[in-house]
Amino acid sequence: MPWDQLFLLERPFADPAFPGQQFYCWQCSLLEGVLSAFPSRAAKLDVRRIAWAQPRTALIERLGRDHQSVPVLIFEKGSGIPDNTKYANGLAYVDEPFAILQLLAVRHGFPAPHP
């Protein structure tokens, strides 16, 4: 099975535009919940938790400066690439949370979300 990389935001994080408040990314938290519910399947992924603040160096190194959106699932080179992918820096990726959930089921054996 390919070692796809899933990038999520660390939590909680602060946004200087809102002093004294802490936040979480609900899309990342949704995916964190799925990962924690199925730890043996999550172990087959390369999960990277990165800081909220930009620049997000780890993503820039993979996808380039224009692609710092999180969550994002980057596909291992040479693996089967689904139709709904985007491309940057020679890599295929998906950055839509519900598409990521479907791909976790298809590519990594997670149960599928109920329709």
Short mmCIF file of C-alpha atoms in Angstrom, two decimals:
data_model
loop_
_atom_site.label_atom_id
_atom_site.label_comp_id
_atom_site.label_asym_id
_atom_site.label_seq_id
_atom_site.Cartn_x
_atom_site.Cartn_y
_atom_site.Cartn_z
CA MET A 1 0.00 0.00 0.00
CA PRO A 2 1.33 3.46 -0.82
CA TRP A 3 2.56 5.72 1.93
CA ASP A 4 0.39 8.70 1.13
CA GLN A 5 1.02 11.83 3.20
CA LEU A 6 -1.84 13.46 5.08
CA PHE A 7 -1.16 16.98 6.34
CA LEU A 8 -3.28 18.30 9.21
CA LEU A 9 -3.04 21.37 11.41
CA GLU A 10 -1.78 21.11 14.96
CA ARG A 11 -4.35 22.12 17.53
CA PRO A 12 -5.11 24.38 19.16
CA PHE A 13 -3.67 27.36 17.31
CA ALA A 14 -3.82 31.11 17.73
CA ASP A 15 -4.66 33.64 15.06
CA PRO A 16 -3.13 37.08 15.70
CA ALA A 17 -6.25 38.64 14.17
CA PHE A 18 -8.18 37.34 17.21
CA PRO A 19 -6.01 38.04 20.28
CA GLY A 20 -6.48 35.77 23.27
CA GLN A 21 -8.47 33.13 21.39
CA GLN A 22 -7.57 29.60 20.39
CA PHE A 23 -8.95 27.69 17.43
CA TYR A 24 -9.02 24.35 15.69
CA CYS A 25 -9.58 23.41 12.07
CA TRP A 26 -12.88 21.51 11.98
CA GLN A 27 -11.91 19.70 8.78
CA CYS A 28 -8.64 18.51 10.32
CA SER A 29 -10.44 17.50 13.53
CA LEU A 30 -12.92 15.45 11.51
CA LEU A 31 -10.02 13.58 9.92
CA GLU A 32 -8.24 13.24 13.29
CA GLY A 33 -11.35 11.55 14.65
CA VAL A 34 -11.38 9.03 11.83
CA LEU A 35 -7.65 8.36 12.27
CA SER A 36 -8.05 7.80 16.01
CA ALA A 37 -11.05 5.50 15.50
CA PHE A 38 -9.03 3.21 13.20
CA PRO A 39 -5.42 3.33 14.45
CA SER A 40 -4.23 0.22 12.60
CA ARG A 41 -5.30 1.74 9.29
CA ALA A 42 -3.97 5.18 10.22
CA ALA A 43 -0.57 3.57 10.79
CA LYS A 44 -0.40 2.96 7.02
CA LEU A 45 -0.37 6.71 6.37
CA ASP A 46 2.38 9.28 6.80
CA VAL A 47 0.45 11.80 8.91
CA ARG A 48 2.11 15.19 9.38
CA ARG A 49 0.75 17.73 11.83
CA ILE A 50 1.92 21.23 11.00
CA ALA A 51 1.57 24.68 12.53
CA TRP A 52 -1.25 26.98 11.44
CA ALA A 53 1.02 29.94 10.73
CA GLN A 54 2.25 30.47 7.20
CA PRO A 55 4.54 29.90 5.50
CA ARG A 56 3.94 26.18 5.98
CA THR A 57 7.39 25.00 5.03
CA ALA A 58 6.60 21.28 4.96
CA LEU A 59 3.87 21.86 2.38
CA ILE A 60 5.91 24.35 0.39
CA GLU A 61 8.65 21.73 0.09
CA ARG A 62 6.13 19.25 -1.33
CA LEU A 63 3.61 21.29 -3.33
CA GLY A 64 5.11 24.77 -3.65
CA ARG A 65 4.33 28.15 -2.09
CA ASP A 66 0.90 28.47 -3.75
CA HIS A 67 -0.45 25.26 -2.17
CA GLN A 68 -0.52 25.59 1.62
CA SER A 69 -4.15 24.57 2.19
CA VAL A 70 -4.80 22.00 4.91
CA PRO A 71 -6.04 19.28 5.20
CA VAL A 72 -4.36 17.80 2.17
CA LEU A 73 -3.65 14.22 1.10
CA ILE A 74 -0.60 13.91 -1.15
CA PHE A 75 -0.28 10.68 -3.10
CA GLU A 76 2.89 8.67 -3.18
CA LYS A 77 4.49 8.80 -6.61
CA GLY A 78 3.77 5.74 -8.71
CA SER A 79 0.55 4.89 -6.89
CA GLY A 80 -2.85 4.76 -8.55
CA ILE A 81 -4.14 8.31 -8.87
CA PRO A 82 -7.91 8.96 -8.61
CA ASP A 83 -9.78 11.20 -11.04
CA ASN A 84 -10.47 14.07 -8.62
CA THR A 85 -6.84 15.03 -8.03
CA LYS A 86 -4.99 18.27 -8.43
CA TYR A 87 -1.31 18.52 -9.35
CA ALA A 88 1.49 20.74 -8.09
CA ASN A 89 5.24 20.41 -8.17
CA GLY A 90 4.91 17.04 -9.92
CA LEU A 91 2.73 15.56 -7.17
CA ALA A 92 -0.93 14.58 -7.12
CA TYR A 93 -3.06 15.68 -4.17
CA VAL A 94 -6.59 16.21 -2.88
CA ASP A 95 -7.46 19.02 -0.48
CA GLU A 96 -11.22 18.57 -0.05
CA PRO A 97 -12.02 16.89 3.31
CA PHE A 98 -14.88 14.68 2.11
CA ALA A 99 -12.86 13.51 -0.88
CA ILE A 100 -10.03 12.68 1.55
CA LEU A 101 -12.44 10.58 3.64
CA GLN A 102 -13.52 8.63 0.55
CA LEU A 103 -9.89 8.11 -0.49
CA LEU A 104 -8.94 6.85 2.97
CA ALA A 105 -11.58 4.16 2.46
CA VAL A 106 -10.56 3.27 -1.10
CA ARG A 107 -6.79 3.46 -0.71
CA HIS A 108 -6.22 2.51 2.93
CA GLY A 109 -9.10 0.27 4.01
CA PHE A 110 -10.91 2.70 6.33
CA PRO A 111 -14.65 2.20 6.48
CA ALA A 112 -16.46 4.54 4.09
CA PRO A 113 -18.50 7.45 5.43
CA HIS A 114 -22.20 6.66 5.46
CA PRO A 115 -24.07 8.39 2.63
#
